């Protein structure tokens, strides 16, 4: 499985989880990301840790997730987080940023890797760009019809 295939699989799993997780959907709404086009366009998801259940009977999948850094120390790296994929110009995932829905968590935002620019394919056509300190803020601005945000 290639890195892009692995990230695509994980993102798809988290999208399905978000669709059935009321608290995560309320968190997005509370933070100004309530428009469905934003979730659909950016393939937002939620990790509840259930990916581990799929791995119990699929050791090759577990190995791939560990090799890709999505599972660390037997735990889903992004458990409890809104999943925000970062795509390249071909809409292939190159990174994942997780934003915890739990306010008491010390580090609210984590990323799989340090590279990738959120919303990069759209930004190449813009003359002005707005930079934010996290992708959740960028999503809020995009939902408010400020698309030149990263």
Coordinates of N, CA and C in Angstrom, one line a residue:
X1 N 0.9 -1.2 0.0 CA 0.0 0.0 0.0 C 0.9 1.2 0.0
X2 N 0.7 2.2 -0.9 CA 1.5 3.4 -1.0 C 1.0 4.3 0.2
X3 N 1.9 5.3 0.4 CA 1.5 6.3 1.5 C 0.2 7.0 1.2
X4 N 0.0 7.4 -0.1 CA -1.2 8.1 -0.4 C -2.4 7.2 -0.3
X5 N -2.3 5.9 -0.6 CA -3.4 5.0 -0.4 C -3.7 4.8 1.0
X6 N -2.7 4.7 1.9 CA -2.9 4.5 3.3 C -3.6 5.8 3.9
X7 N -3.1 7.0 3.5 CA -3.8 8.2 4.0 C -5.2 8.3 3.5
X8 N -5.4 7.9 2.2 CA -6.8 7.9 1.7 C -7.7 7.0 2.4
X9 N -7.2 5.8 2.8 CA -8.0 4.8 3.5 C -8.4 5.4 4.9
X10 N -7.4 5.9 5.6 CA -7.6 6.5 6.9 C -8.6 7.6 6.9
X11 N -8.4 8.5 5.9 CA -9.3 9.7 5.8 C -10.7 9.2 5.5
X12 N -10.9 8.2 4.7 CA -12.2 7.7 4.3 C -12.9 7.1 5.6
X13 N -12.1 6.4 6.3 CA -12.6 5.8 7.6 C -13.1 6.9 8.5
X14 N -12.3 7.9 8.7 CA -12.6 9.0 9.6 C -13.8 9.9 9.1
X15 N -14.0 10.0 7.8 CA -15.2 10.6 7.2 C -16.5 9.9 7.7
X16 N -16.5 8.6 7.6 CA -17.6 7.8 8.0 C -17.9 8.0 9.5
X17 N -16.8 8.0 10.2 CA -16.9 8.2 11.7 C -17.6 9.5 12.0
X18 N -17.1 10.6 11.3 CA -17.7 11.9 11.6 C -19.2 12.0 11.3
X19 N -19.6 11.3 10.2 CA -21.0 11.3 9.9 C -21.9 10.8 11.0
X20 N -21.3 9.9 11.9 CA -22.1 9.3 12.9 C -21.7 9.8 14.3
X21 N -21.0 10.9 14.4 CA -20.5 11.3 15.7 C -21.0 12.7 16.0
X22 N -22.1 12.8 16.8 CA -22.8 14.1 17.0 C -21.9 15.1 17.7
X23 N -21.1 14.7 18.7 CA -20.3 15.6 19.4 C -19.2 16.3 18.5
X24 N -18.6 15.5 17.6 CA -17.6 16.1 16.7 C -18.3 17.0 15.7
X25 N -19.5 16.7 15.3 CA -20.2 17.6 14.4 C -20.6 18.9 15.1
X26 N -21.0 18.8 16.3 CA -21.3 20.0 17.1 C -20.1 20.9 17.3
X27 N -18.9 20.2 17.5 CA -17.7 20.9 17.7 C -17.4 21.8 16.4
X28 N -17.5 21.2 15.3 CA -17.3 21.9 14.0 C -18.3 23.1 13.9
X29 N -19.5 22.8 14.2 CA -20.5 23.9 14.1 C -20.2 25.0 15.0
X30 N -19.8 24.7 16.2 CA -19.5 25.7 17.2 C -18.3 26.5 16.8
X31 N -17.4 25.9 16.0 CA -16.2 26.6 15.5 C -16.4 27.2 14.1
X32 N -17.6 27.4 13.7 CA -17.9 28.1 12.4 C -17.8 27.2 11.2
X33 N -17.7 25.9 11.3 CA -17.5 25.0 10.2 C -18.8 24.2 10.1
X34 N -19.9 24.8 9.7 CA -21.2 24.1 9.7 C -21.6 23.8 8.2
X35 N -21.0 24.5 7.3 CA -21.5 24.3 5.9 C -21.0 23.0 5.4
X36 N -21.9 22.2 4.8 CA -21.6 20.8 4.4 C -20.5 20.8 3.2
X37 N -20.5 21.9 2.4 CA -19.6 21.9 1.3 C -18.1 21.9 1.8
X38 N -17.9 22.5 3.0 CA -16.6 22.6 3.6 C -16.1 21.1 4.0
X39 N -17.0 20.4 4.7 CA -16.7 19.0 5.0 C -16.5 18.2 3.8
X40 N -17.3 18.3 2.8 CA -17.2 17.5 1.6 C -16.0 17.9 0.8
X41 N -15.7 19.1 0.6 CA -14.6 19.6 -0.2 C -13.2 19.2 0.4
X42 N -13.1 19.3 1.7 CA -11.8 19.1 2.4 C -11.8 17.7 3.1
X43 N -12.8 16.9 2.8 CA -12.9 15.5 3.3 C -12.6 15.4 4.8
X44 N -13.3 16.3 5.6 CA -13.1 16.3 7.0 C -13.6 15.0 7.6
X45 N -13.0 14.6 8.7 CA -13.4 13.4 9.4 C -13.2 13.5 10.9
X46 N -13.4 12.4 11.6 CA -13.2 12.4 13.1 C -12.7 11.0 13.4
X47 N -11.7 11.0 14.2 CA -11.1 9.7 14.7 C -11.5 9.4 16.1
X48 N -12.3 8.3 16.2 CA -12.7 7.8 17.5 C -11.9 6.6 18.0
X49 N -10.9 6.3 17.3 CA -10.0 5.2 17.7 C -10.5 3.8 17.1
X50 N -11.6 3.8 16.5 CA -12.2 2.5 16.0 C -11.4 1.9 14.9
X51 N -10.5 2.6 14.3 CA -9.6 2.0 13.3 C -8.9 0.7 13.9
X52 N -8.6 0.8 15.2 CA -8.0 -0.4 15.8 C -8.8 -1.6 15.7
X53 N -10.1 -1.5 15.8 CA -11.0 -2.7 15.7 C -10.8 -3.3 14.3
X54 N -10.6 -2.5 13.3 CA -10.4 -3.1 11.9 C -9.1 -3.8 11.8
X55 N -8.2 -3.4 12.7 CA -6.8 -4.0 12.6 C -6.7 -5.3 13.4
X56 N -7.6 -5.5 14.3 CA -7.5 -6.7 15.1 C -7.5 -8.0 14.3
X57 N -8.2 -8.0 13.2 CA -8.2 -9.2 12.4 C -7.5 -9.0 11.0
X58 N -6.8 -7.9 10.9 CA -6.1 -7.5 9.7 C -4.7 -7.0 10.0
X59 N -3.8 -8.0 10.3 CA -2.4 -7.6 10.7 C -1.7 -6.8 9.7
X60 N -1.9 -7.1 8.4 CA -1.2 -6.3 7.3 C -1.6 -4.8 7.4
X61 N -2.9 -4.6 7.6 CA -3.4 -3.2 7.8 C -2.8 -2.5 9.0
X62 N -2.7 -3.2 10.1 CA -2.1 -2.7 11.3 C -0.7 -2.3 11.1
X63 N 0.1 -3.2 10.4 CA 1.5 -2.9 10.1 C 1.6 -1.7 9.2
X64 N 0.8 -1.5 8.2 CA 0.8 -0.4 7.3 C 0.5 0.9 8.1
X65 N -0.5 0.9 9.0 CA -0.9 2.0 9.8 C 0.3 2.4 10.7
X66 N 0.9 1.4 11.3 CA 2.1 1.7 12.2 C 3.2 2.3 11.4
X67 N 3.5 1.7 10.2 CA 4.6 2.1 9.4 C 4.4 3.6 8.9
X68 N 3.1 3.9 8.7 CA 2.7 5.3 8.2 C 2.6 6.3 9.3
X69 N 2.8 5.8 10.6 CA 2.7 6.7 11.7 C 1.3 7.0 12.3
X70 N 0.3 6.4 11.7 CA -1.1 6.6 12.1 C -1.4 5.9 13.4
X71 N -0.7 4.8 13.6 CA -0.8 4.1 14.9 C 0.6 4.2 15.6
X72 N 0.5 4.6 16.8 CA 1.8 4.7 17.6 C 1.6 4.1 19.0
X73 N 2.4 3.2 19.4 CA 2.3 2.6 20.7 C 1.0 1.9 20.8
X74 N 0.5 1.3 19.8 CA -0.8 0.6 19.8 C -2.0 1.5 19.9
X75 N -1.9 2.7 19.6 CA -2.9 3.7 19.8 C -3.1 4.5 18.5
X76 N -4.3 4.9 18.2 CA -4.6 5.8 17.0 C -4.0 7.2 17.4
X77 N -3.1 7.7 16.6 CA -2.5 9.0 16.9 C -3.5 10.1 17.0
X78 N -4.5 10.0 16.2 CA -5.5 11.1 16.1 C -6.8 10.9 16.8
X79 N -6.8 9.9 17.7 CA -8.0 9.6 18.5 C -8.5 10.9 19.2
X80 N -9.8 11.2 19.0 CA -10.4 12.3 19.6 C -10.3 13.6 18.9
X81 N -9.8 13.5 17.6 CA -9.5 14.7 16.8 C -10.3 14.8 15.6
X82 N -10.7 16.0 15.2 CA -11.2 16.3 13.8 C -10.0 16.1 12.9
X83 N -10.2 15.3 11.8 CA -9.2 15.0 10.9 C -9.3 16.0 9.7
X84 N -8.2 16.7 9.4 CA -8.1 17.7 8.3 C -7.0 17.2 7.4
X85 N -7.3 16.6 6.3 CA -6.3 16.2 5.3 C -5.7 17.4 4.6
X86 N -4.4 17.2 4.3 CA -3.7 18.2 3.5 C -3.4 17.5 2.1
X87 N -3.8 18.2 1.0 CA -3.7 17.5 -0.3 C -2.6 18.2 -1.1
X88 N -2.1 17.5 -2.1 CA -1.2 18.1 -3.1 C -2.1 18.6 -4.2
X89 N -1.4 19.1 -5.3 CA -2.2 19.6 -6.5 C -3.0 18.6 -7.2
X90 N -2.8 17.3 -7.0 CA -3.6 16.2 -7.6 C -4.6 15.7 -6.7
X91 N -4.9 16.4 -5.6 CA -5.9 16.1 -4.6 C -5.5 14.7 -3.9
X92 N -4.2 14.4 -3.8 CA -3.8 13.3 -3.1 C -3.3 13.7 -1.7
X93 N -3.7 13.0 -0.7 CA -3.3 13.4 0.7 C -1.8 13.2 0.9
X94 N -1.2 14.3 1.4 CA 0.2 14.2 1.7 C 0.5 14.4 3.2
X95 N -0.5 14.8 4.0 CA -0.4 14.9 5.4 C -1.8 15.0 6.1
X96 N -1.8 14.8 7.3 CA -3.1 14.9 8.1 C -2.8 15.8 9.3
X97 N -3.7 16.7 9.6 CA -3.7 17.5 10.8 C -4.9 17.1 11.6
X98 N -4.7 16.9 12.9 CA -5.7 16.6 13.8 C -5.9 17.7 14.8
X99 N -7.2 18.0 15.1 CA -7.5 19.1 16.0 C -8.4 18.4 17.1
X100 N -8.0 18.4 18.3 CA -8.7 17.7 19.4 C -10.0 18.5 19.7
X101 N -11.1 17.7 19.9 CA -12.4 18.3 20.3 C -12.4 18.5 21.8
X102 N -11.4 18.0 22.5 CA -11.4 18.1 23.9 C -10.6 19.3 24.4
X103 N -11.3 20.3 25.0 CA -10.6 21.6 25.3 C -9.6 21.4 26.4
X104 N -9.6 20.4 27.2 CA -8.6 20.3 28.3 C -7.3 19.7 27.8
X105 N -7.3 19.2 26.6 CA -6.1 18.6 26.0 C -5.0 19.6 25.9
X106 N -3.8 19.3 26.4 CA -2.6 20.3 26.3 C -2.3 20.7 24.9
X107 N -2.1 19.8 24.0 CA -1.8 20.1 22.6 C -3.0 19.8 21.8
X108 N -3.7 20.8 21.4 CA -4.9 20.7 20.6 C -4.7 20.2 19.2
X109 N -3.6 20.6 18.6 CA -3.3 20.3 17.2 C -2.1 19.5 17.1
X110 N -2.2 18.4 16.3 CA -1.1 17.5 16.0 C -1.1 17.3 14.5
X111 N 0.1 17.0 13.9 CA 0.1 16.6 12.5 C 1.0 15.4 12.3
X112 N 0.7 14.6 11.3 CA 1.4 13.4 11.0 C 2.8 13.8 10.6
X113 N 3.0 14.8 9.8 CA 4.3 15.3 9.3 C 4.3 16.8 9.3
X114 N 5.5 17.3 9.1 CA 5.6 18.8 9.2 C 5.4 19.5 7.8
X115 N 5.2 18.7 6.7 CA 5.1 19.4 5.4 C 3.7 19.4 4.9
X116 N 3.5 20.2 3.8 CA 2.2 20.3 3.2 C 1.6 21.6 3.6
X117 N 1.0 22.3 2.6 CA 0.2 23.5 2.9 C -1.2 23.3 2.7
X118 N -2.0 23.6 3.7 CA -3.5 23.4 3.6 C -4.1 24.3 2.5
X119 N -4.9 23.7 1.7 CA -5.7 24.4 0.7 C -4.7 24.9 -0.5
X120 N -3.6 24.3 -0.6 CA -2.5 24.7 -1.6 C -3.0 24.7 -3.0
X121 N -3.8 23.7 -3.5 CA -4.2 23.7 -4.9 C -5.0 25.0 -5.3
X122 N -5.8 25.5 -4.3 CA -6.6 26.6 -4.6 C -5.8 27.9 -4.6
X123 N -4.8 27.9 -3.7 CA -4.1 29.2 -3.4 C -3.2 29.6 -4.6
X124 N -2.8 28.6 -5.5 CA -1.9 29.0 -6.6 C -2.6 29.9 -7.6
X125 N -3.9 30.0 -7.5 CA -4.7 30.9 -8.4 C -5.0 32.3 -7.7
X126 N -4.5 32.5 -6.5 CA -4.9 33.7 -5.8 C -3.7 34.7 -5.7
X127 N -4.1 36.0 -5.8 CA -3.0 37.0 -5.7 C -2.8 37.4 -4.2
X128 N -3.8 37.2 -3.3 CA -3.7 37.5 -1.9 C -4.0 36.2 -1.1
X129 N -3.2 36.0 -0.1 CA -3.4 34.8 0.7 C -3.5 35.2 2.2
X130 N -4.4 34.6 2.9 CA -4.5 34.8 4.4 C -3.9 33.5 5.1
X131 N -3.0 33.7 5.9 CA -2.3 32.6 6.7 C -2.9 32.6 8.1
X132 N -3.3 31.4 8.6 CA -3.8 31.2 9.9 C -2.8 30.3 10.7
X133 N -3.0 30.3 12.0 CA -2.1 29.4 12.8 C -2.6 28.0 12.8
X134 N -3.8 27.7 12.3 CA -4.2 26.3 12.3 C -5.3 26.1 11.2
X135 N -5.4 24.9 10.7 CA -6.4 24.7 9.6 C -7.9 24.8 10.0
X136 N -8.2 24.7 11.3 CA -9.6 24.8 11.8 C -10.0 26.3 11.5
X137 N -9.1 27.2 11.8 CA -9.4 28.6 11.6 C -9.5 28.9 10.1
X138 N -8.7 28.3 9.3 CA -8.8 28.4 7.8 C -10.1 27.9 7.3
X139 N -10.6 26.8 7.9 CA -11.9 26.2 7.5 C -13.0 27.1 7.8
X140 N -12.9 27.8 9.0 CA -14.0 28.7 9.4 C -14.0 29.9 8.4
X141 N -12.9 30.4 8.0 CA -12.8 31.5 7.1 C -13.3 31.0 5.7
X142 N -13.0 29.9 5.3 CA -13.5 29.3 4.0 C -15.0 29.2 4.0
X143 N -15.5 28.7 5.1 CA -17.0 28.6 5.3 C -17.6 29.9 5.2
X144 N -16.9 31.0 5.7 CA -17.4 32.4 5.6 C -17.1 33.0 4.3
X145 N -16.8 32.2 3.3 CA -16.6 32.7 1.9 C -15.3 33.5 1.8
X146 N -14.3 33.1 2.5 CA -12.9 33.7 2.3 C -12.0 32.6 1.9
X147 N -12.1 32.2 0.6 CA -11.4 30.9 0.2 C -9.9 31.0 0.1
X148 N -9.3 32.2 0.0 CA -7.9 32.3 -0.2 C -7.1 32.2 1.2
X149 N -7.5 31.1 1.9 CA -7.0 31.0 3.3 C -6.2 29.7 3.4
X150 N -5.1 29.8 4.2 CA -4.4 28.5 4.5 C -3.9 28.7 5.9

